[in-house]
CSV table of C-alpha atoms in Angstrom, one decimal:
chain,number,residue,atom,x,y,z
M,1,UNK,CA,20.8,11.7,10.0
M,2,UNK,CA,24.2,10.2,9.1
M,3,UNK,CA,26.6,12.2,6.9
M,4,UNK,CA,28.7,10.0,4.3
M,5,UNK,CA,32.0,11.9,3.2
M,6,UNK,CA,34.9,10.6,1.5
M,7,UNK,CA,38.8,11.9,0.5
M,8,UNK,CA,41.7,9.8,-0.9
M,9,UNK,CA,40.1,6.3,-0.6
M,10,UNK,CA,38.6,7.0,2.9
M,11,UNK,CA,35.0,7.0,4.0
M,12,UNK,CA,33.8,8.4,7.0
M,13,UNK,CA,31.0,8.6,9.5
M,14,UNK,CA,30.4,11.3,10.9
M,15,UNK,CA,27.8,11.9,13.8
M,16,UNK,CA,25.3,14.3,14.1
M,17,UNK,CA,27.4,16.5,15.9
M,18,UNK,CA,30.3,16.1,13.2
M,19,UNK,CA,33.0,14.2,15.5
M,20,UNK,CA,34.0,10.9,13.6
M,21,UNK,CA,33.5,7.3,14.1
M,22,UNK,CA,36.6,5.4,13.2
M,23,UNK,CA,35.4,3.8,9.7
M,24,UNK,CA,38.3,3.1,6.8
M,25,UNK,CA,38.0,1.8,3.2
M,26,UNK,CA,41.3,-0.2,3.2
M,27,UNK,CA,43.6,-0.6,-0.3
M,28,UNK,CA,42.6,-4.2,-2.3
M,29,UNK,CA,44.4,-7.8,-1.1
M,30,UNK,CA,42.7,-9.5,-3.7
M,31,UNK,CA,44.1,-9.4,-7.3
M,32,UNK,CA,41.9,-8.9,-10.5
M,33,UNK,CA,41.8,-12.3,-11.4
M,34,UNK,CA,40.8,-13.6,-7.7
M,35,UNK,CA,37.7,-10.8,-8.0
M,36,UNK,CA,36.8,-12.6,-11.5
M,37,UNK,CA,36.9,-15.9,-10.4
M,38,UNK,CA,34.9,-14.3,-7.6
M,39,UNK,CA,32.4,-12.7,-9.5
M,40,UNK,CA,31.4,-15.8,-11.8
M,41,UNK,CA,31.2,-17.6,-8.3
M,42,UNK,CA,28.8,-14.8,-7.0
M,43,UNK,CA,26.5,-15.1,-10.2
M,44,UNK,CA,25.9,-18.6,-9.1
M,45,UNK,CA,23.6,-16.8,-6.4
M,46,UNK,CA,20.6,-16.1,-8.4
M,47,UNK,CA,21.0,-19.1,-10.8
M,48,UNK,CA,17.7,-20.5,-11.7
M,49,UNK,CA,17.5,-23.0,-8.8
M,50,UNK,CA,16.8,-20.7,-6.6
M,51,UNK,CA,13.7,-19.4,-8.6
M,52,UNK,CA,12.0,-22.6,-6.5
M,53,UNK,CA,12.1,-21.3,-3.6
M,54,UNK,CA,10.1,-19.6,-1.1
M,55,UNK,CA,11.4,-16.0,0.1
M,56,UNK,CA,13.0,-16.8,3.5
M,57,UNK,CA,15.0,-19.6,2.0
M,58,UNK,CA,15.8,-17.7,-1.0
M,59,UNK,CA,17.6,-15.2,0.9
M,60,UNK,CA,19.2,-17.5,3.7
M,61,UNK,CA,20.5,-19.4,0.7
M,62,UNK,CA,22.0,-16.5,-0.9
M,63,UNK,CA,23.4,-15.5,2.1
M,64,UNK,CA,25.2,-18.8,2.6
M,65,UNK,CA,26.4,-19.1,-0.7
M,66,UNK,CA,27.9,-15.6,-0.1
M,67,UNK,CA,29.3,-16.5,3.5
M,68,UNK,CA,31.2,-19.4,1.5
M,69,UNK,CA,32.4,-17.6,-1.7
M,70,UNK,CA,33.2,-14.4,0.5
M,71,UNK,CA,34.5,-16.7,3.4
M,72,UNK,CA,33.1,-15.0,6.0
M,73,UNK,CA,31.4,-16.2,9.4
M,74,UNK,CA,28.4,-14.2,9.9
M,75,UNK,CA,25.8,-12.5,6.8
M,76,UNK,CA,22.7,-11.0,7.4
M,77,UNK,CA,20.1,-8.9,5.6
M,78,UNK,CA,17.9,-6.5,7.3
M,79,UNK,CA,15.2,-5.0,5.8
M,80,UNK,CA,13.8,-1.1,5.8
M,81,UNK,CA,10.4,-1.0,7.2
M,82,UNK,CA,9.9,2.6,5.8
M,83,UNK,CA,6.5,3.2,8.0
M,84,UNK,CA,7.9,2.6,11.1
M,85,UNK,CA,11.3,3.8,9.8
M,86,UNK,CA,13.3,0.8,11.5
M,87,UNK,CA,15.3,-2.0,10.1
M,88,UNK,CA,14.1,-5.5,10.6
M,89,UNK,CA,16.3,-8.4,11.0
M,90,UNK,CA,15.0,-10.6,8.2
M,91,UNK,CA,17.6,-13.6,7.8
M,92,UNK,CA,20.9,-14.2,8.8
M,93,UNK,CA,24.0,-16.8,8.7
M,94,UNK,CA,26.3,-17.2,11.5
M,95,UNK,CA,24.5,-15.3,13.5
M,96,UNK,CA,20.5,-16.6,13.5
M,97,UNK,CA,19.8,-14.7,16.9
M,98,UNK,CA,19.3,-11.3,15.2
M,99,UNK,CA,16.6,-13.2,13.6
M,100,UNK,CA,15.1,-14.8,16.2
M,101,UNK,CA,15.2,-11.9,18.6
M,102,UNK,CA,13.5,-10.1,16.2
M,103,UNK,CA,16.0,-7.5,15.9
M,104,UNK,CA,14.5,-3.9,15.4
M,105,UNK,CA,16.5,-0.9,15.0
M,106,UNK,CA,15.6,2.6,14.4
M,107,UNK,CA,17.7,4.5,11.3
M,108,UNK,CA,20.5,6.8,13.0
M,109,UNK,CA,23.7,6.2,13.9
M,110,UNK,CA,24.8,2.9,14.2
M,111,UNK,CA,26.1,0.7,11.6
M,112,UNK,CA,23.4,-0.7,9.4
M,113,UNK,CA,21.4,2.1,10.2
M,114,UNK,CA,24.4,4.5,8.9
M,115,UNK,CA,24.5,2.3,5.8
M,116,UNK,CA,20.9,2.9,5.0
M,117,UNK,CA,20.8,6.6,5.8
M,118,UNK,CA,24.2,7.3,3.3
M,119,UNK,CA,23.3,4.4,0.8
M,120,UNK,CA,26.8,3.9,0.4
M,121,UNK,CA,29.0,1.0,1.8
M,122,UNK,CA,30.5,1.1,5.5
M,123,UNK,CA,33.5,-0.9,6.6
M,124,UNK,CA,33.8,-1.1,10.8
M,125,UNK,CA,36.5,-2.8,12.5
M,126,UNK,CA,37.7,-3.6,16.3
M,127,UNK,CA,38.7,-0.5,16.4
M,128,UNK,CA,35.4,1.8,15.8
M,129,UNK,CA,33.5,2.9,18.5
M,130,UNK,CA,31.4,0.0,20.4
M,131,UNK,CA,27.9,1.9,20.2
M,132,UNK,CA,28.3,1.9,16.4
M,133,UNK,CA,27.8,-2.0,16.9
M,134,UNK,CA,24.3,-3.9,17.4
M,135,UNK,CA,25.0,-5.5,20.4
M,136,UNK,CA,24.3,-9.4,19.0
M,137,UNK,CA,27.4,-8.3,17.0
M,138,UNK,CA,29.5,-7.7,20.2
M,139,UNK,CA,28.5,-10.4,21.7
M,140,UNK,CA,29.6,-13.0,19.0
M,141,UNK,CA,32.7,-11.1,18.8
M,142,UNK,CA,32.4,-9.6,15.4
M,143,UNK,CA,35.8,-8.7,15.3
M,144,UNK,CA,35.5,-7.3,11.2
M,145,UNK,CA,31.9,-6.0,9.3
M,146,UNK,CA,31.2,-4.8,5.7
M,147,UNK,CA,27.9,-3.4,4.8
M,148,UNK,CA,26.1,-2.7,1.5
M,149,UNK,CA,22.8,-0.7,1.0
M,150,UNK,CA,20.0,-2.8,-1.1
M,151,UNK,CA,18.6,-0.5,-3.1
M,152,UNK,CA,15.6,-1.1,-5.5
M,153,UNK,CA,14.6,1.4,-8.1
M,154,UNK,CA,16.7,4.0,-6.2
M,155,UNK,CA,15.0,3.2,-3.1
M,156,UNK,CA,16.8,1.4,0.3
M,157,UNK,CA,15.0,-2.0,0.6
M,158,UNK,CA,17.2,-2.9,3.6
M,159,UNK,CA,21.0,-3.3,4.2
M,160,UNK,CA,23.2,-6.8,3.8
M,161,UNK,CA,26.3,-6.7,6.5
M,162,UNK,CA,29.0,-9.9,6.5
M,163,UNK,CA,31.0,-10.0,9.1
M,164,UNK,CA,34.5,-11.9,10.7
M,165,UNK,CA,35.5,-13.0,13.5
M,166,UNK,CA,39.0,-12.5,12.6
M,167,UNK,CA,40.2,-8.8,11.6
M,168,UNK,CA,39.8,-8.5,7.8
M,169,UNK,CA,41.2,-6.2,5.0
M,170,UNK,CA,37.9,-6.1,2.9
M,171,UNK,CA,38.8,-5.2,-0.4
M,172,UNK,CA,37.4,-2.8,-3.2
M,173,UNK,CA,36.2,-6.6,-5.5
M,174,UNK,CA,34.9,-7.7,-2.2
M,175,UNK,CA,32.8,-4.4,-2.2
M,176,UNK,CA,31.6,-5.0,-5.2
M,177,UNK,CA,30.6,-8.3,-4.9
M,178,UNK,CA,28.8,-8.0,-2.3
M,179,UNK,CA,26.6,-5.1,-3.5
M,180,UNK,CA,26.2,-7.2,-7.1
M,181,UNK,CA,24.4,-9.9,-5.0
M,182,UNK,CA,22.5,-6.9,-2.5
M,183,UNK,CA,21.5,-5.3,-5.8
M,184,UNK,CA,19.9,-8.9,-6.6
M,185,UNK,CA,18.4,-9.6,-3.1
M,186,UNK,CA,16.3,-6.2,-3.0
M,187,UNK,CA,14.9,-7.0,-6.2
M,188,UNK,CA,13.7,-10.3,-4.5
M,189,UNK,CA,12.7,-8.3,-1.5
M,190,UNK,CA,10.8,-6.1,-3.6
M,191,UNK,CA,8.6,-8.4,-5.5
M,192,UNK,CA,8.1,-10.2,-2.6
M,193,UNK,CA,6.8,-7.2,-0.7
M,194,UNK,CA,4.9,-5.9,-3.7
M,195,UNK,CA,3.0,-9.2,-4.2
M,196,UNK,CA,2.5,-10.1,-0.7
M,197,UNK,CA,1.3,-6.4,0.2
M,198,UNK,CA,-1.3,-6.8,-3.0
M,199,UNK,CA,-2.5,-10.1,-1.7
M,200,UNK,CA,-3.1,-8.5,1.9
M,201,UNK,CA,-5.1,-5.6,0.4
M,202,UNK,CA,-6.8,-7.1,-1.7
M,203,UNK,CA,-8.0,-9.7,1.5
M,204,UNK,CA,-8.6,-6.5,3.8
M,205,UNK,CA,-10.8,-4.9,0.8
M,206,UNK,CA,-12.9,-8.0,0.1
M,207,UNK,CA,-12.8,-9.0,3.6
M,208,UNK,CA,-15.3,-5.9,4.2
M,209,UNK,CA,-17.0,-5.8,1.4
M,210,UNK,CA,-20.8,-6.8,2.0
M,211,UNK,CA,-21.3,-10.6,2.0
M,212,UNK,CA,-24.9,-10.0,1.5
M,213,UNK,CA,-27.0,-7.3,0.0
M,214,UNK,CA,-30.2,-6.3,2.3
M,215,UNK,CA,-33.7,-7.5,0.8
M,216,UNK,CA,-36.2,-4.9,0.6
M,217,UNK,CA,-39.3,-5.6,-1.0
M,218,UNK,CA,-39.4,-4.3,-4.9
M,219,UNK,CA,-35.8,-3.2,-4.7
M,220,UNK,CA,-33.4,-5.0,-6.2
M,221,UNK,CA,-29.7,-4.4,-5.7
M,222,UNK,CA,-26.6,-5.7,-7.0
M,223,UNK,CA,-22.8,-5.1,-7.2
M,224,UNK,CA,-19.6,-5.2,-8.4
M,225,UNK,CA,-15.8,-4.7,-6.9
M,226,UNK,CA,-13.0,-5.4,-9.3
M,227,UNK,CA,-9.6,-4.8,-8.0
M,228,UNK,CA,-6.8,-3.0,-9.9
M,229,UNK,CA,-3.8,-4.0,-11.5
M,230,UNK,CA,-2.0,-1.0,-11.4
M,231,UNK,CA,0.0,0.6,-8.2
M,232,UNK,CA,-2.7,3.1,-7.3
M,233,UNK,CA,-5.2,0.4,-5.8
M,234,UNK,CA,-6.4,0.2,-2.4
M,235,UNK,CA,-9.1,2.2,-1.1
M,236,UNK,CA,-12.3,1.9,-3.2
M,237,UNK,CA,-15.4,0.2,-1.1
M,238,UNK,CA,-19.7,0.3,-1.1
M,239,UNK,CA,-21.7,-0.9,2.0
M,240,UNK,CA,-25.5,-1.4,2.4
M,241,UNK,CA,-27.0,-2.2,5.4
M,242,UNK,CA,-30.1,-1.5,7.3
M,243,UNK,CA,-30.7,0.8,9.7
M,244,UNK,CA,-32.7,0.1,13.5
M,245,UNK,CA,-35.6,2.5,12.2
M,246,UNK,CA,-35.9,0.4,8.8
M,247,UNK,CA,-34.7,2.4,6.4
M,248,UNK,CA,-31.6,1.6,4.4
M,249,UNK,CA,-28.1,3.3,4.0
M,250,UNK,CA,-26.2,2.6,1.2
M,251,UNK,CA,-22.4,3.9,0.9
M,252,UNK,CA,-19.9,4.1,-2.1
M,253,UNK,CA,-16.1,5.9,-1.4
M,254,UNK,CA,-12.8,6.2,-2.7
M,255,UNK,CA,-9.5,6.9,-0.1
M,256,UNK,CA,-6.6,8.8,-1.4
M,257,UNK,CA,-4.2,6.8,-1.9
M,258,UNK,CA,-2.8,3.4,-2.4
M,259,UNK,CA,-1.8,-0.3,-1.3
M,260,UNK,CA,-2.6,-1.2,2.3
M,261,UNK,CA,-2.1,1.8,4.0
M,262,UNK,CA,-5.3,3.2,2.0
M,263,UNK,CA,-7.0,-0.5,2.5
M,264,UNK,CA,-6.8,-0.1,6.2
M,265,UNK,CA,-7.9,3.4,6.1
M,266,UNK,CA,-10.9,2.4,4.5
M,267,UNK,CA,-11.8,-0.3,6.9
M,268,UNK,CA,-11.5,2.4,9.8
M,269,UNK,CA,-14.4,5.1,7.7
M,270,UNK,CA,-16.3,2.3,7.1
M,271,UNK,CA,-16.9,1.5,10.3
M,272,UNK,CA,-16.8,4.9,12.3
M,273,UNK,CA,-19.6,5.7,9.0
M,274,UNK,CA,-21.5,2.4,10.3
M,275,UNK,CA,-21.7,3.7,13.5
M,276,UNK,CA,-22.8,7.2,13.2
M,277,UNK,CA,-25.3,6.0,10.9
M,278,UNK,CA,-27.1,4.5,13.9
M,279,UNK,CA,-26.4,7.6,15.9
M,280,UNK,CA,-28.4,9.9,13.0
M,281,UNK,CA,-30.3,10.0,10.2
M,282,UNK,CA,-29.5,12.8,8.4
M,283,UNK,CA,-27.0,11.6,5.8
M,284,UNK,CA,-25.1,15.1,6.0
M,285,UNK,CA,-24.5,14.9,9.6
M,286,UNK,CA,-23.3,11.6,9.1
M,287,UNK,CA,-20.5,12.4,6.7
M,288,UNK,CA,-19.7,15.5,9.1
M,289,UNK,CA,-19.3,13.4,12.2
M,290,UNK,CA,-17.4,11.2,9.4
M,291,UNK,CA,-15.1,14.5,8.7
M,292,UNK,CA,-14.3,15.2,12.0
M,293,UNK,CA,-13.0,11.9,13.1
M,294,UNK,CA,-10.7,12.0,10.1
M,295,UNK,CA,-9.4,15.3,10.5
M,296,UNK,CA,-8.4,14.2,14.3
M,297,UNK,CA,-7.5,10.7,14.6
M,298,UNK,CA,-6.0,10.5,10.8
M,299,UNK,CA,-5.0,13.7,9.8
M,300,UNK,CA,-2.9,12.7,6.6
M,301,UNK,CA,-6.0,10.6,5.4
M,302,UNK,CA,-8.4,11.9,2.9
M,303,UNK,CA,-11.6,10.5,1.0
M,304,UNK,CA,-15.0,11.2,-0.9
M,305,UNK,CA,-17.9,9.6,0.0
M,306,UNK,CA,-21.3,9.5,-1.3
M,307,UNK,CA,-23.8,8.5,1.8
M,308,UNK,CA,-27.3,8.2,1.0
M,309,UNK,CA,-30.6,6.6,2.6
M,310,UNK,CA,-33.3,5.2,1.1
M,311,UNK,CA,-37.2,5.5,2.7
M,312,UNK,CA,-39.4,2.8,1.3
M,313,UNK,CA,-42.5,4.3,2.9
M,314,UNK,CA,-41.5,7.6,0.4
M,315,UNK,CA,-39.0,5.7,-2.4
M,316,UNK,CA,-36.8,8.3,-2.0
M,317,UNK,CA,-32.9,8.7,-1.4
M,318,UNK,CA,-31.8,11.2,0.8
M,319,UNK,CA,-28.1,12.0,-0.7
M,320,UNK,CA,-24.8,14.0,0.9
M,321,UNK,CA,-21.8,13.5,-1.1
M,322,UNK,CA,-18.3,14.1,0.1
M,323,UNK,CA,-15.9,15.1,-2.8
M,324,UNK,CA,-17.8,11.8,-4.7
M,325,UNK,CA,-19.2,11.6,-8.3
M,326,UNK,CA,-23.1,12.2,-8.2
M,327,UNK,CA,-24.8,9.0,-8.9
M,328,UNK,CA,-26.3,8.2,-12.6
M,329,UNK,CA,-30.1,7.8,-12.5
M,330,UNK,CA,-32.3,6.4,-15.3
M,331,UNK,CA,-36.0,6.0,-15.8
M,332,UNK,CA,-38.4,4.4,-18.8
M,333,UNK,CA,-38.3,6.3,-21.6
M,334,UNK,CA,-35.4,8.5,-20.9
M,335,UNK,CA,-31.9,8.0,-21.2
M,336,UNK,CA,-29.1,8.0,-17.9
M,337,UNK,CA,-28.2,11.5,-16.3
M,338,UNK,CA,-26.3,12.5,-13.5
M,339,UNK,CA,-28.2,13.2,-10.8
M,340,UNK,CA,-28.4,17.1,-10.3
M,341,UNK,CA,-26.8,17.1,-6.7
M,342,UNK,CA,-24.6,19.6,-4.7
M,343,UNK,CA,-21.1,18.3,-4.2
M,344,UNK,CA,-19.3,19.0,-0.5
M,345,UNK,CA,-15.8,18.7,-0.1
M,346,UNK,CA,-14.0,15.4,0.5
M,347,UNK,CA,-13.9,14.1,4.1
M,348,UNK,CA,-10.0,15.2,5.9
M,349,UNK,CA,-10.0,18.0,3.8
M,350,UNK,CA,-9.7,19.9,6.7
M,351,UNK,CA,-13.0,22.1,6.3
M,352,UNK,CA,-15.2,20.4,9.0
M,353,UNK,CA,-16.6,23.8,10.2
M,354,UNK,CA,-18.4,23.9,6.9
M,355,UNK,CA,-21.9,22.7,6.8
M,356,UNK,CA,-22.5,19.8,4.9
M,357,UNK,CA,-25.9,19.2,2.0
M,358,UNK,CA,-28.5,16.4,1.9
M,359,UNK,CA,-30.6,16.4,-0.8
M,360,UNK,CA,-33.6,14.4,-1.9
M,361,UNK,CA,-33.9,12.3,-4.8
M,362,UNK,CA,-36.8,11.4,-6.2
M,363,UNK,CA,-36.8,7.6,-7.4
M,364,UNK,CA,-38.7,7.1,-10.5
M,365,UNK,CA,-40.7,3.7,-11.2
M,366,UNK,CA,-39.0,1.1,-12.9
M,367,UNK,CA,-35.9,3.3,-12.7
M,368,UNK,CA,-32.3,2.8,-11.6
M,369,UNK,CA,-29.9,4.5,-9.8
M,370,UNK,CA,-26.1,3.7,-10.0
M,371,UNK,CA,-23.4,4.7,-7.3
M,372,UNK,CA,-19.7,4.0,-8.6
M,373,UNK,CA,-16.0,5.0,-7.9
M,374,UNK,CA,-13.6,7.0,-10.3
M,375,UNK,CA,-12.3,3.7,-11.4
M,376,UNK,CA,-14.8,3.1,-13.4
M,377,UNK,CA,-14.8,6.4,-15.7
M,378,UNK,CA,-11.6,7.5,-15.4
M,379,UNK,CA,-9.4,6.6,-18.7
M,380,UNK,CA,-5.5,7.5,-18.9
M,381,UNK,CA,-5.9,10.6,-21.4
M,382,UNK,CA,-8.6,10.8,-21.6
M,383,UNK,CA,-11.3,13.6,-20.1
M,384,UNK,CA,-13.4,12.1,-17.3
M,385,UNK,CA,-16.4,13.6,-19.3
M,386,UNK,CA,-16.0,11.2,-21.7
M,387,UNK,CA,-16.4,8.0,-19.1
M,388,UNK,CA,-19.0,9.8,-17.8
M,389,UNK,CA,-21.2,9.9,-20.7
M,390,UNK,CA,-20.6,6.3,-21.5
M,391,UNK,CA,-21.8,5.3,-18.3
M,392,UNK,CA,-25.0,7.3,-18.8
M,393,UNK,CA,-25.3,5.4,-21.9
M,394,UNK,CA,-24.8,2.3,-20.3
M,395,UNK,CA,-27.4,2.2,-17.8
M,396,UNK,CA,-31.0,1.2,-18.5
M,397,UNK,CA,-33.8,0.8,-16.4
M,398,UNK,CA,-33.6,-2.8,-16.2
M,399,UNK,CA,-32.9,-4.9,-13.0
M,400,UNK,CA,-30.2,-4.1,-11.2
M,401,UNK,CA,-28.5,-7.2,-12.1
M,402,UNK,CA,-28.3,-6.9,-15.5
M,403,UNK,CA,-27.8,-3.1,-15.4
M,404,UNK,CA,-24.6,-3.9,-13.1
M,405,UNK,CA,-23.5,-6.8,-16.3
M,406,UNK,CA,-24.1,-3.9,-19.0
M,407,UNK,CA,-21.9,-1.5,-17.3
M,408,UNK,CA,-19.0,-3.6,-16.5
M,409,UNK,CA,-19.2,-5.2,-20.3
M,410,UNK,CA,-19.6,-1.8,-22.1
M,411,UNK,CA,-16.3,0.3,-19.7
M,412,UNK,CA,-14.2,-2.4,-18.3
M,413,UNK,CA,-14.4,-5.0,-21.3
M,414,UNK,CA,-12.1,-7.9,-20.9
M,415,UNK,CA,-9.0,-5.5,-19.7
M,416,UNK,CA,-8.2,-5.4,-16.5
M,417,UNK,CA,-8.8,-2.1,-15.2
M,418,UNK,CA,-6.0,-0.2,-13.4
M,419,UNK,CA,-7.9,1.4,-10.6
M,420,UNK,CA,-9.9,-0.1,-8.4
M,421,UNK,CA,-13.8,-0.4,-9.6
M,422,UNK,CA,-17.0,-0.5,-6.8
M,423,UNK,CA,-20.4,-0.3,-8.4
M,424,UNK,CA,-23.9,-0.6,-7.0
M,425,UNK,CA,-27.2,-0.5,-9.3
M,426,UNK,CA,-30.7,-0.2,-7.1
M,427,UNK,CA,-33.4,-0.8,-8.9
M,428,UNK,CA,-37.0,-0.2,-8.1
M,429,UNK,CA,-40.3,-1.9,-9.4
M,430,UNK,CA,-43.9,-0.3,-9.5
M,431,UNK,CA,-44.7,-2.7,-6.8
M,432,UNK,CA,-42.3,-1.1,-4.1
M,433,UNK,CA,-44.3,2.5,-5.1
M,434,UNK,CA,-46.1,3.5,-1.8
C-alpha cells in the first residue's frame, strides 16, 4: 500500500518501507484568470455533443479535448478492475500503445497505481525514480506526468495521467482542472459499467434458464423469471429436467449476493446440482454433494436451494431444502399453505458435516404446488409474513398456467420489482393419479 503525506505544499510518496520517491507539487505559473478561461474551456468536455457517443469515443474525445486545452502530448485513463485489483489501460492520446498492449498493472507502487491507492493527485518528473514509471512511458520519453484519481460515489473508478515530453511546472488550476473533467469521466465510466454489467447478467441468468419445460403426462408446469431493477440482482434461478431413471427434478435457488459475480455463481451450482442429480437420487445427498463443492472450490459463495423430485408412478415430491422458503401447496376445497417441511442450512454455510432432510410430499389431485425466490414475498418494510400470506392467497388449484398469471398479477402488479423473481407452479390432474 502507498502512503500519501503532505507538508508546506509538498506531496510525497513514500514506499512501503518509508524511503521516498522524488514527487513535488510545484507553486502555480498560471494566473487566476488563465485557470478561468481554462475552466470554461474544460466545461466544453461534457457538452451535450458528446452525449452521442459511444463509451470508447466518449472518453478518447475527452481526453483530446483535454490534451488540447491542457496542451499536453500524451492523456490516458486507466480504469480499476477492483476484482482482479489491477488497472486496465482503457484509452489514451499520444500514447495509444498502452491501449493496444493491453496494459495491466497491479495497484502498488508505481505511479498510477500510487494515485489510486492515496486517491490524491501525483506529480512525477525526470527526476523521480525510473521504476515509479510504466515502461511505455519511458520509452516515449515522458519527460513530465500529472495524475488524478477518478472517483465515483467515493469510490476509485480508475486514474487519468497527462503527460509532456518537455519538463513542466504543473500548476495548482491545472490540478484542478484536470480532476473537474476525471470527476466527469468516472461518472461516465460508471454508468457504463453499471449498465453493461446489468445487460451481461441479465444474459448469463436467462441464458440458463430452461428453454423448455419437461412434459409429463397430467402435469402441467409453468414459470416465471423477472429480473430486478434494483442493485441487489443476480442470482435467483429454477431448473426442471428429467432424470435417466424417469423421474423428474425440479430446482428453485437464490445466491447471496449481487450483479455478475452472483450470476456466474449460479451458473456454476446449477450445473455441479445437474450433475449430482444423475449421480443420486436422494434429493438430500444431492444438495450435500452440492455443499461440499461450495465450501471447497468457492468458499466466499453462499446459497439456498430447494431440490425436490417428483415420482409419477407415486405423485409424490421428494423435498430437501437448503436455507430456501418451503414451497406453497394448494388443493380443492382448501386454501394455499406452506408446506410443513424441515429447513437445512444454506449451501457454503460451512456446516457440510451436518446431515441433510428429504421429506415426502404428498401431491393432492387437482392441486398445485409453487416453488419461488424471496423476491417475490419480500416487501421493503414490511414483515416477510405478510408476502407470505399473500402468496397463499394467491394460489389456486387451477392450471399451472394461470396459477403462475394470478401470482405475478396479485404481488408484483405493474411495478417493477427490485429483486429478482423465479417462480414455478406444477400442477397435477386426476388423470396423472397412479
Amino acid at each position: 500500500m502507498v502512503d500519501f503525506r503532505s507538508a508546506e505544499g509538498k506531496a510525497a510518496l513514500m514506499r512501503p518501507d518509508h524511503s521516498d520517491y522524488h514527487v513535488s507539487m510545484r507553486p502555480p505559473v498560471s494566473s487566476p484568470d488563465d485557470a478561468e478561461q481554462r475552466l470554461r474551456q474544460i466545461e466544453l468536455v461534457t457538452d451535450t455533443a458528446l452525449a452521442d457517443l459511444e463509451h470508447d469515443d466518449l472518453l478518447r474525445e475527452m481526453l483530446q479535448r483535454v490534451s488540447d486545452v491542457l496542451e499536453v502530448d500524451t492523456a490516458a485513463v486507466m480504469r480499476y478492475d477492483p476484482a482482479s485489483e489491477v488497472l486496465v489501460a482503457t484509452a489514451a492520446v499520444g500514447i495509444e500503445d498502452e491501449v493496444r498492449q493491453g496494459v495491466r498493472r497491479h495497484v502498488g507502487p508505481a505511479f498510477a497505481e500510487a494515485i489510486a491507492n492515496g486517491s490524491r493527485p501525483l506529480s512525477l518528473d525526470s527526476r523521480t525514480d525510473p521504476s515509479v514509471l510504466q515502461p511505455v512511458l519511458r520509452e516515449r520519453g515522458i519527460s513530465t506526468l500529472i495524475g488524478v484519481p477518478m472517483l465515483a460515489g467515493g469510490e476509485v473508478v480508475g486514474v487519468l495521467h497527462i503527460g509532456t515530453y518537455e519538463e513542466r511546472r504543473f500548476s495548482d488550476h491545472d490540478v484542478h482542472l484536470l480532476q473537474l473533467v476525471a470527476d466527469r469521466m468516472a461518472l461516465a465510466i460508471r454508468g457504463h459499467t453499471t449498465r453493461a454489467e446489468r445487460a451481461a447478467t441479465s444474459a448469463l441468468q436467462r441464458s440458463l434458464l430452461p428453454t423448455r419445460l419437461p412434459a409429463v403426462p397430467g402435469v402441467a408446469l409453468d414459470a416465471r423469471y423477472v429480473s430486478g431493477s434494483g442493485p441487489g440482482v443476480g442470482g435467483d434461478w429454477y431448473d426442471v429436467f428429467t432424470l435417466p431413471s424417469g423421474l423428474m427434478g425440479i430446482v428453485i435457488g437464490d445466491v447471496v449476493g449481487s450483479g455478475l459475480p452472483a450470476a456466474i455463481v449460479m451458473g456454476r451450482l446449477r450445473s455441479a446440482l445437474r450433475a449430482y442429480a444423475i449421480e443420486t437420487e436422494d434429493p438430500a445427498e444431492v444438495l450435500h454433494k452440492l455443499d461440499r463443492k461450495v465450501t471447497h472450490f468457492e468458499p466466499t459463495a453462499m446459497a439456498t436451494v430447494g431440490y425436490s423430485i417428483y415420482d409419477p408412478s407415486t405423485s409424490q415430491l421428494r423435498v430437501s431444502l437448503a436455507g430456501h422458503l418451503a414451497p406453497v401447496v394448494v388443493e380443492p376445497g382448501h386454501g394455499g399453505r406452506l408446506a410443513p417441511l424441515p429447513v437445512d442450512p444454506p449451501v457454503g454455510l460451512g456446516v457440510a458435516h451436518r446431515k441433510r432432510r428429504t421429506s415426502l410430499l404428498e401431491l393432492p389431485a387437482e392441486g398445485v404446488v409453487c416453488f419461488y425466490t424471496d423476491g417475490l414475498v419480500e416487501r421493503r418494510g414490511k414483515p416477510i409474513d405478510d408476502g407470505l400470506q399473500l402468496l397463499c392467497d394467491a394460489v389456486v388449484p387451477e392450471p399451472a398456467s394461470a396459477v403462475c398469471t394470478r401470482v405475478m398479477n396479485r404481488l408484483v402488479g405493474g411495478e417493477p420489482p427490485s429483486d429478482d423473481i423465479a417462480l414455478l407452479a406444477i400442477s397435477w390432474s386426476e388423470d396423472s393419479r397412479p
